XYZ file of N, CA and C in Angstrom:
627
model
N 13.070 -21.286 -43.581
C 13.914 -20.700 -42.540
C 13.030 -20.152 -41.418
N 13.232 -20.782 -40.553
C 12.599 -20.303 -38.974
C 12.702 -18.676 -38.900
N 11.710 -17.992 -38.304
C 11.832 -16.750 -37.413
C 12.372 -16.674 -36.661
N 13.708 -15.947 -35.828
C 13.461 -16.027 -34.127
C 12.459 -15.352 -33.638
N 12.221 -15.316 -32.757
C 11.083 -14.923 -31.754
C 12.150 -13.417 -31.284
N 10.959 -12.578 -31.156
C 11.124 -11.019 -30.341
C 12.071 -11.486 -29.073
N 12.814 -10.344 -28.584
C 13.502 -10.748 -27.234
C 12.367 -10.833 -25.858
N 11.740 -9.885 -26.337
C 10.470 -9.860 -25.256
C 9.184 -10.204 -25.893
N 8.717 -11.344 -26.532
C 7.551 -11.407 -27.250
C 6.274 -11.952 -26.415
N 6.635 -12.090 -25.202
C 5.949 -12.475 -24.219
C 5.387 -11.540 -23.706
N 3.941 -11.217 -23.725
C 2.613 -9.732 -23.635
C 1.967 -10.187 -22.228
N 2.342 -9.067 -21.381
C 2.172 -9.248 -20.100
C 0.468 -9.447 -19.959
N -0.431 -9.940 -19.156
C -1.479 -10.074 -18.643
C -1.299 -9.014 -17.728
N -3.071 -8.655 -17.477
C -3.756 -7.754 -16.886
C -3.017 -8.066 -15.385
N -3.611 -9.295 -14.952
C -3.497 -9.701 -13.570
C -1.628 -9.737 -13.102
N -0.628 -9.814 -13.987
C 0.342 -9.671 -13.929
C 1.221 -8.529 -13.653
N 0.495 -7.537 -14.422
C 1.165 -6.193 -13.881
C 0.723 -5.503 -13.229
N -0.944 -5.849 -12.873
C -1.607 -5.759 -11.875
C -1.201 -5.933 -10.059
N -0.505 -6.921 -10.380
C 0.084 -7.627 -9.050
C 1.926 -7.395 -9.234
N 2.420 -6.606 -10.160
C 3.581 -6.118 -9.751
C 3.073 -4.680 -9.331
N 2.462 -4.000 -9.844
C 2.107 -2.910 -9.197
C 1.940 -3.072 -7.778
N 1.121 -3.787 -7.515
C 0.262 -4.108 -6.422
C 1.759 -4.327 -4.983
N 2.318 -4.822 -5.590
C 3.654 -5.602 -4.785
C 4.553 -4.290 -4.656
N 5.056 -3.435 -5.770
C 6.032 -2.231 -5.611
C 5.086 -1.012 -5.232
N 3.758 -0.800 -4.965
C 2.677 0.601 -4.449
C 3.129 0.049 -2.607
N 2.705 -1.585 -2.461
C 2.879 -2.096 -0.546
C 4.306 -1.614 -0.320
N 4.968 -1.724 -0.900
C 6.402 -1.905 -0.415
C 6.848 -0.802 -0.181
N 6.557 0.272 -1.312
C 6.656 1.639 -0.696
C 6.106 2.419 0.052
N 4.232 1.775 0.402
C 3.885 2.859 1.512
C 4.125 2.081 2.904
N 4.648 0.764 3.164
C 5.380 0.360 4.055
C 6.744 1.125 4.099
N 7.667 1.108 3.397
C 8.688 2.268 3.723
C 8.607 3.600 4.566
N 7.491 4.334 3.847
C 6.882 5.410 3.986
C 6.553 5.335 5.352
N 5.755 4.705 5.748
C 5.287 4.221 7.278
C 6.149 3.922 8.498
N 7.511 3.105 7.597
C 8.368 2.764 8.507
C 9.547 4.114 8.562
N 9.255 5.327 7.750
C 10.234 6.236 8.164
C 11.330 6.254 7.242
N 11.371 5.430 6.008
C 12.914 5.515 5.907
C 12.151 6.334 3.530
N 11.703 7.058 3.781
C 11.054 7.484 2.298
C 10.988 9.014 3.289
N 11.227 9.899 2.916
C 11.276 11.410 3.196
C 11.090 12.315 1.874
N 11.524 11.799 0.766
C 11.248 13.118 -0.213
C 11.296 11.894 -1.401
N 11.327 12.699 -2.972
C 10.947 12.266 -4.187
C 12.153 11.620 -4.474
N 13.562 11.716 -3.581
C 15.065 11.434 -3.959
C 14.834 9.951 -3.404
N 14.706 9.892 -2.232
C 14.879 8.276 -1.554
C 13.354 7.757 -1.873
N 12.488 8.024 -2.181
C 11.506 7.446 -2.580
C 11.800 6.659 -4.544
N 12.624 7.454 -5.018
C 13.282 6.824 -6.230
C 14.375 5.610 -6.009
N 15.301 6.005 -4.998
C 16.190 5.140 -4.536
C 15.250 3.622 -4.247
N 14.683 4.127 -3.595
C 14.172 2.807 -3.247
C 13.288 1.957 -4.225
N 12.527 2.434 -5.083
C 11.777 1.760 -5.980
C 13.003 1.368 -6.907
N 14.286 1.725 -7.109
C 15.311 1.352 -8.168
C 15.815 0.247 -7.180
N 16.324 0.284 -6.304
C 16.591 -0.877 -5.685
C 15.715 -2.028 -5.197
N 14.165 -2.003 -4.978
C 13.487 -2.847 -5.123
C 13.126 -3.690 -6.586
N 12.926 -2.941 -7.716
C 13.057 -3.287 -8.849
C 14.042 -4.091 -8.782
N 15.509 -3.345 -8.805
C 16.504 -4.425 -8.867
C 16.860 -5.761 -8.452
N 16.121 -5.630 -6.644
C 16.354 -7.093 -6.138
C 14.890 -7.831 -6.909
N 13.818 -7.447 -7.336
C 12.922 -8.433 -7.826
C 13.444 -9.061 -9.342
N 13.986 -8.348 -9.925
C 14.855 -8.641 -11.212
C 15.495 -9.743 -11.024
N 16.946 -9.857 -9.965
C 17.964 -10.502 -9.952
C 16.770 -12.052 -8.926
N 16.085 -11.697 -8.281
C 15.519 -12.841 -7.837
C 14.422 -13.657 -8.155
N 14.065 -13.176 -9.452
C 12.842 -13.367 -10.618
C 11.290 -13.670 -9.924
N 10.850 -12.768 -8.761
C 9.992 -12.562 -8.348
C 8.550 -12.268 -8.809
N 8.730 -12.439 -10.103
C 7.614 -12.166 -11.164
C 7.584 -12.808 -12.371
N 6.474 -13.403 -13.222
C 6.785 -13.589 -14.198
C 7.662 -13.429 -15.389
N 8.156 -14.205 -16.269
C 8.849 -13.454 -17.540
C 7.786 -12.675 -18.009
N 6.371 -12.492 -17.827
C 5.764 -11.649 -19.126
C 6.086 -10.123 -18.495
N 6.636 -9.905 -17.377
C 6.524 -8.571 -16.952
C 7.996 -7.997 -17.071
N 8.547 -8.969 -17.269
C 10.649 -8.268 -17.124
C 10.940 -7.334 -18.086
N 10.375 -7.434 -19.306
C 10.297 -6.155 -20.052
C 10.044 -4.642 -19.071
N 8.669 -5.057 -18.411
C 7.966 -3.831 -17.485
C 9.227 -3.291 -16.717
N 9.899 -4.801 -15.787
C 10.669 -4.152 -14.517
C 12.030 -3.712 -15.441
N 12.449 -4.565 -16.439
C 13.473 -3.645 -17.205
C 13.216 -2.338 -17.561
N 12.181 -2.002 -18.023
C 12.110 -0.424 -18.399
C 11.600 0.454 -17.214
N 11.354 0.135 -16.405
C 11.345 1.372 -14.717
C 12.647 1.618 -14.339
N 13.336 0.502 -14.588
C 14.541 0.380 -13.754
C 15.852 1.426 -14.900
N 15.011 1.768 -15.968
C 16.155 1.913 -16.714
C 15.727 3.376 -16.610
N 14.567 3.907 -16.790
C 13.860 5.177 -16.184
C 14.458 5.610 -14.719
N 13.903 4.962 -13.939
C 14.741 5.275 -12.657
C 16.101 5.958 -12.590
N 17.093 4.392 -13.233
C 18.300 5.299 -13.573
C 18.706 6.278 -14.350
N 17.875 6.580 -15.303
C 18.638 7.420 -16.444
C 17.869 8.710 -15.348
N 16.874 8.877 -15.366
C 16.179 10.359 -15.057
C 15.827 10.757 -13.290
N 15.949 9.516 -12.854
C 16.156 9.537 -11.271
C 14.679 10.350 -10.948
N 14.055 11.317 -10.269
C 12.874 11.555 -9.480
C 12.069 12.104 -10.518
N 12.544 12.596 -11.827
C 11.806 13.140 -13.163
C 10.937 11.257 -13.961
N 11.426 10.531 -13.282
C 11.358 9.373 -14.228
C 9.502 9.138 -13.299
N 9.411 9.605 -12.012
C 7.514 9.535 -11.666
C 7.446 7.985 -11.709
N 8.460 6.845 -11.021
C 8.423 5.247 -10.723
C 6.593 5.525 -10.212
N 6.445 6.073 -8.796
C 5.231 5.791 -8.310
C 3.985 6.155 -9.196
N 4.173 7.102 -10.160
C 3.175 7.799 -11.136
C 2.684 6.296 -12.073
N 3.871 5.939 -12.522
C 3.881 4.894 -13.638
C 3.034 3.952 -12.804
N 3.729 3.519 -11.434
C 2.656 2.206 -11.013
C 1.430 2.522 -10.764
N 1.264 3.710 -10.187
C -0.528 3.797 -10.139
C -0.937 3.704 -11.595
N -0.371 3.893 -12.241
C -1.057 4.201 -13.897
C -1.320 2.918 -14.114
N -0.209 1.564 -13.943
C -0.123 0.672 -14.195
C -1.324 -0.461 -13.455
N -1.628 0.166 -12.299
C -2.707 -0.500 -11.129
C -3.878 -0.277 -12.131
N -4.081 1.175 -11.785
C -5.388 2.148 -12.906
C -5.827 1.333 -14.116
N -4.965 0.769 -15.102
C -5.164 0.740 -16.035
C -5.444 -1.046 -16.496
N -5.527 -1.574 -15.415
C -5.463 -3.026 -15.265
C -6.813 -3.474 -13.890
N -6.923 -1.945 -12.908
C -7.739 -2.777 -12.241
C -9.111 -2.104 -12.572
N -10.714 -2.417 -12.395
C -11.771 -1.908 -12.801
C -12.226 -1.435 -11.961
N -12.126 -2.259 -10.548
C -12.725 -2.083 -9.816
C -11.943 -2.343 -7.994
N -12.268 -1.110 -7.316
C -12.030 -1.168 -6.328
C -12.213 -2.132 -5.191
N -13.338 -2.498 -5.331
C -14.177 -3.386 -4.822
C -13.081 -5.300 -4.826
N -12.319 -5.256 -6.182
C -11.598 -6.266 -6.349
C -9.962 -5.820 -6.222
N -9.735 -4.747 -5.994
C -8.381 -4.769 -5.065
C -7.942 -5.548 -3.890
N -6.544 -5.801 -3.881
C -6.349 -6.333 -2.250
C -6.870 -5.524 -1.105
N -6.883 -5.989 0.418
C -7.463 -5.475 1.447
C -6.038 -4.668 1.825
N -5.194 -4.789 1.094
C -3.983 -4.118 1.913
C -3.876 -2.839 0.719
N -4.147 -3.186 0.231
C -4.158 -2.022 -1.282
C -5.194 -1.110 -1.295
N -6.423 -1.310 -1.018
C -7.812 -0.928 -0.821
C -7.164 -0.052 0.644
N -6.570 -0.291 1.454
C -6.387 0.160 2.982
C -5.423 1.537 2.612
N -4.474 1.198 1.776
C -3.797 2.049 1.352
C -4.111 3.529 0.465
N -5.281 2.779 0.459
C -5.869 3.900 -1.025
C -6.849 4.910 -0.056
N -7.261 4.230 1.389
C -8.235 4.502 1.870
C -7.464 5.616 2.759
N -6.532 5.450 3.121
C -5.319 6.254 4.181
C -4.668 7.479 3.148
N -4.437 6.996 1.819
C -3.844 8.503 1.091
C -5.188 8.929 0.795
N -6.212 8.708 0.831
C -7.595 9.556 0.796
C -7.605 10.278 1.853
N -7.246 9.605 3.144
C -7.841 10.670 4.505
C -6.600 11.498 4.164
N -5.357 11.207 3.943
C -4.089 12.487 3.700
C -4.537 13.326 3.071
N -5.288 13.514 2.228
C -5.459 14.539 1.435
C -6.517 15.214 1.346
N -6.994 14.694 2.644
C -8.302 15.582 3.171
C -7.623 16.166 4.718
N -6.183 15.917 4.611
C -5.286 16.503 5.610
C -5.492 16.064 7.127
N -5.686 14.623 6.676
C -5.439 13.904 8.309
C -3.651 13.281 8.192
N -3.128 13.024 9.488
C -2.079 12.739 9.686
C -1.974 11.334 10.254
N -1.305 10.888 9.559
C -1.158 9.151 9.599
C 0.365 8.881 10.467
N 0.173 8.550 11.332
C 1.353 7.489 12.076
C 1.325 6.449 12.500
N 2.326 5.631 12.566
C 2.423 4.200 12.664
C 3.832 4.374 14.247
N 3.251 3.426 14.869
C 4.193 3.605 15.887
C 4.089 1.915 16.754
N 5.494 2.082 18.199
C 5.876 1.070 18.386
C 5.142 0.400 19.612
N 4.979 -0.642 19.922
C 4.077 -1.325 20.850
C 3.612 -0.797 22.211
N 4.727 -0.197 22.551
C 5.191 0.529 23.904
C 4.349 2.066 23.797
N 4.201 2.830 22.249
C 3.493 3.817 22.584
C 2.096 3.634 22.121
N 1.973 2.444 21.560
C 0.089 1.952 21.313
C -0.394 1.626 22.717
N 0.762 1.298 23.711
C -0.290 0.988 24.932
C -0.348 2.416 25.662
N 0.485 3.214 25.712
C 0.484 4.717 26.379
C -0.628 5.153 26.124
N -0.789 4.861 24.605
C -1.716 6.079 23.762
C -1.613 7.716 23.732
N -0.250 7.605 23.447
C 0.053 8.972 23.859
C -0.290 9.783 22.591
N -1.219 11.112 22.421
C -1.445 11.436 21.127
C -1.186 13.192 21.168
N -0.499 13.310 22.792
C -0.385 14.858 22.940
C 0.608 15.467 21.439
N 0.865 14.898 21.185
C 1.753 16.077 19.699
C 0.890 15.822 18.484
N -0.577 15.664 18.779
C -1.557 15.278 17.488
C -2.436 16.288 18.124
N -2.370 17.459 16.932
C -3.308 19.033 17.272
C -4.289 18.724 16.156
N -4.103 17.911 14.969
C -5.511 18.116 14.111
C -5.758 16.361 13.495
N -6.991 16.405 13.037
C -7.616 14.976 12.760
C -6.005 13.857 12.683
N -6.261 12.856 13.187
C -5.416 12.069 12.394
C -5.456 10.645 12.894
N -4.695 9.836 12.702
C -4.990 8.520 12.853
C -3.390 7.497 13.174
N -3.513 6.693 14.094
C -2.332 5.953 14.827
C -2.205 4.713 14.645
N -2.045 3.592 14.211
C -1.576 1.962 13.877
C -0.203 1.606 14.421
N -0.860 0.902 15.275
C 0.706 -0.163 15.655
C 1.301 -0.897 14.444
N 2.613 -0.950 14.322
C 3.636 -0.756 13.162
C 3.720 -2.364 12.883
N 3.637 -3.310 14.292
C 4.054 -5.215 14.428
C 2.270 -5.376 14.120
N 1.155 -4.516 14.666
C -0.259 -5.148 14.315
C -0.399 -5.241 12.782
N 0.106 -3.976 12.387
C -0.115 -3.328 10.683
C 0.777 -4.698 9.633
N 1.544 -4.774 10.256
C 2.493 -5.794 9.139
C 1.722 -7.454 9.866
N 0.962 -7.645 10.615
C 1.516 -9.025 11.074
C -0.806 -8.994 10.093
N -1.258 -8.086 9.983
C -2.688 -8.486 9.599
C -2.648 -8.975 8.569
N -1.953 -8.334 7.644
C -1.750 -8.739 6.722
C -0.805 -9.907 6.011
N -1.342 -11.051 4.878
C -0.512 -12.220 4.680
C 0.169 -11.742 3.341
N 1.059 -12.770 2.922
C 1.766 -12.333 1.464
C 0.758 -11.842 0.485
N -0.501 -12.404 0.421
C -0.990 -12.194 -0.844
C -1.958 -10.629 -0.643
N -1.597 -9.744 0.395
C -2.267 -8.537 0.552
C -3.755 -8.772 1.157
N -3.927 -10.227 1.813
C -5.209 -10.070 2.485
C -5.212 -9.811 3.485
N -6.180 -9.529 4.390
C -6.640 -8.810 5.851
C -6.877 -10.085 6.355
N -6.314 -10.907 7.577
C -6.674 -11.943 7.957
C -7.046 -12.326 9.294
N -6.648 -11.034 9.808
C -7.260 -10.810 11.550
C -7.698 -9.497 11.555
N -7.975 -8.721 12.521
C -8.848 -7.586 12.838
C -7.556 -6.669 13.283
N -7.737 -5.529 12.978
C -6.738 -4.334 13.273
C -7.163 -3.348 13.332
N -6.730 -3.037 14.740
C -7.127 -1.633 15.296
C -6.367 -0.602 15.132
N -7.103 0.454 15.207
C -6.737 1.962 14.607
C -7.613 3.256 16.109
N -6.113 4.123 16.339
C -6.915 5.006 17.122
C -7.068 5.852 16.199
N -8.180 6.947 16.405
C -8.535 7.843 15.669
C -8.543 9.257 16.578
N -7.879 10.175 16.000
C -8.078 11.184 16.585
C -8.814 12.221 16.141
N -10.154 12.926 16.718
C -10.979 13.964 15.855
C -12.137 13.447 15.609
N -12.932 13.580 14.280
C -13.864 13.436 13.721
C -13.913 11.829 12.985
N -14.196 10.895 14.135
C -13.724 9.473 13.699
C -15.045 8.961 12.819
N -16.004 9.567 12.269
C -17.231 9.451 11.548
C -16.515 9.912 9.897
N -15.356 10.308 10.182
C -14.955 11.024 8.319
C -14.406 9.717 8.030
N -13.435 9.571 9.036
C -12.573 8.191 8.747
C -13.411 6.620 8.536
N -14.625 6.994 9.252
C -15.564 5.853 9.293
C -15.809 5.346 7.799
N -16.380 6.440 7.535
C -16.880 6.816 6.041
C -15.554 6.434 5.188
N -14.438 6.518 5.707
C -13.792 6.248 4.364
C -13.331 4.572 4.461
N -13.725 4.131 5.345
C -13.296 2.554 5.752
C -14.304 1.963 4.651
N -15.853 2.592 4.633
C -16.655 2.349 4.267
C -16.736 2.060 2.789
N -16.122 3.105 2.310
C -16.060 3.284 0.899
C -15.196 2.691 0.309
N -14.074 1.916 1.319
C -13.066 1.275 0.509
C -13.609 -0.118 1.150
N -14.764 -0.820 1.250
C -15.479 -2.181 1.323
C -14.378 -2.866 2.933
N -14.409 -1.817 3.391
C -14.117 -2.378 4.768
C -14.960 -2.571 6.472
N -15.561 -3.517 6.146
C -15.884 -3.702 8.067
C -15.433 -3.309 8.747
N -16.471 -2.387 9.867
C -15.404 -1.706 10.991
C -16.687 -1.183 11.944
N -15.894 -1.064 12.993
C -16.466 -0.825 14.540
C -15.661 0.159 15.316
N -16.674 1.019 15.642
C -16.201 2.238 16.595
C -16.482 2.152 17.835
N -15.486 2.038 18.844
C -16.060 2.248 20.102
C -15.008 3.729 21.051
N -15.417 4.191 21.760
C -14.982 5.476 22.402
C -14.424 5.097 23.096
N -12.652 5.678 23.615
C -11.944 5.554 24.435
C -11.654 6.404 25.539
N -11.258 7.531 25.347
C -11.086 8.844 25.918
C -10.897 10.290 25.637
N -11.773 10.832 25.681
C -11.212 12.261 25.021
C -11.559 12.457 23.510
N -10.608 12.984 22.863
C -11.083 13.061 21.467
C -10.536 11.399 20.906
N -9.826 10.764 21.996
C -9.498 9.191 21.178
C -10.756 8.147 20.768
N -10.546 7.748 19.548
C -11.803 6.600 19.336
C -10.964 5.289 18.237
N -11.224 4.186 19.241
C -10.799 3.112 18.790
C -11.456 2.564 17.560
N -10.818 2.599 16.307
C -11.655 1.704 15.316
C -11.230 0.602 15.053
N -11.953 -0.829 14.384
C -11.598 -1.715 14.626
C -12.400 -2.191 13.067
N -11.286 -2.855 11.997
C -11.596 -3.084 10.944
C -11.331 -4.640 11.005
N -12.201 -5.398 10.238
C -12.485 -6.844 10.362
C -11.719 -7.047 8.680
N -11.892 -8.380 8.460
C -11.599 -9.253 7.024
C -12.746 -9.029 6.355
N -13.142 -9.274 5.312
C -14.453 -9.085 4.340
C -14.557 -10.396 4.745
N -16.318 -10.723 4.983
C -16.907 -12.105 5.537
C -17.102 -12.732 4.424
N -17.194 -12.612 3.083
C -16.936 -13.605 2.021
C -15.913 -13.283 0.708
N -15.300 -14.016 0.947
C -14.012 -14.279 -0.655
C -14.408 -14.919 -1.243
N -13.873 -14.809 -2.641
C -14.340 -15.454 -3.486
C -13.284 -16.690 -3.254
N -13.048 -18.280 -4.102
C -12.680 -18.928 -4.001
C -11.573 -18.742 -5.205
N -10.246 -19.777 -4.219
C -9.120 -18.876 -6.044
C -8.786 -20.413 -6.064
């Protein structure tokens, strides 16, 4: 007499939940960026409803539907106690080794909640005020990205594929340093005032996939 097989007997790979992480960490600090994430309530909302549409549109392997079944069921039962974003960094953490082999859009991300929490202020804004450069309501360090440059550098698979500029406001040698540390190319040149244009390139060799 045959066994059946487990309902979920299929054991997710490293690189698998690696890259759902990777996919639900972009999606939310794009939210975040675009304004529509304000507190721990709609920042849950939204990871339950992204879950959901990757579910119903099988955007991921079967070895991970176990994974997106049980966030999604967390989400709902316990809502902002359930820590969706806690779990995926854990889930990144615990699958990736090395920084150095993160995406360039993930690595960028990691590099920007670093300067936050050394209490620089991050905005993303619209074409019309990247050419103004208007930064009069910016009183301490912080940093500005056009919102169509920020989404268009980046391709589906989280690589950096053209050059994207960043104004910097303040001490653009901290921010330098942190481009640095997250294996990013970059160039400073002085604009006006306390403004300084930085300008981050693609990494000049990939590996081959």
């Amino acid at each position: 007499m045959k066994k059946s097989a487990p309902a979920h007997g299929v054991t997710p790979s490293a690189s698998d939940l690696r890259h759902l992480a990777f996919c639900a960490l972009c999606a939310l600090e794009f939210s975040r960026q675009d304004g529509k994430i304000s507190n721990a309530h709609s920042e849950t909302l939204f990871m339950v409803r992204w879950l959901s549409t990757a579910q119903k549109q099988k955007r991921f392997p079967k070895s991970v539907a176990s994974e997106i079944t049980l966030m999604l069921d967390r989400g709902r039962r316990y809502g902002t106690d359930a820590n969706l974003c806690n779990h995926l960094e854990t889930l990144w953490n615990m699958n990736n080794h090395s920084i150095a082999r993160g995406s360039d859009l993930f690595r960028l991300t990691q590099a920007i909640q670093a300067m936050k929490n050394l209490g620089w202020e991050n905005y993303t804004v619209s074409e019309e005020e990247w050419v103004q450069q208007d930064n009069a309501g910016i009183e301490a360090n912080g940093f500005i990205v056009e919102k169509a440059a920020l989404h268009e550098a980046f391709d589906c698979h989280g690589r950096l594929t053209e050059s994207l500029e960043i104004h910097v406001i303040g001490k653009a040698s901290i921010f330098e340093q942190q481009l640095n540390e997250h294996k990013f190319p970059n160039k400073k040149s002085a604009k006006s005032g306390n403004l300084t244009l930085v300008t981050i390139y693609p990494p000049q060799v990939r590996s081959c996939e």
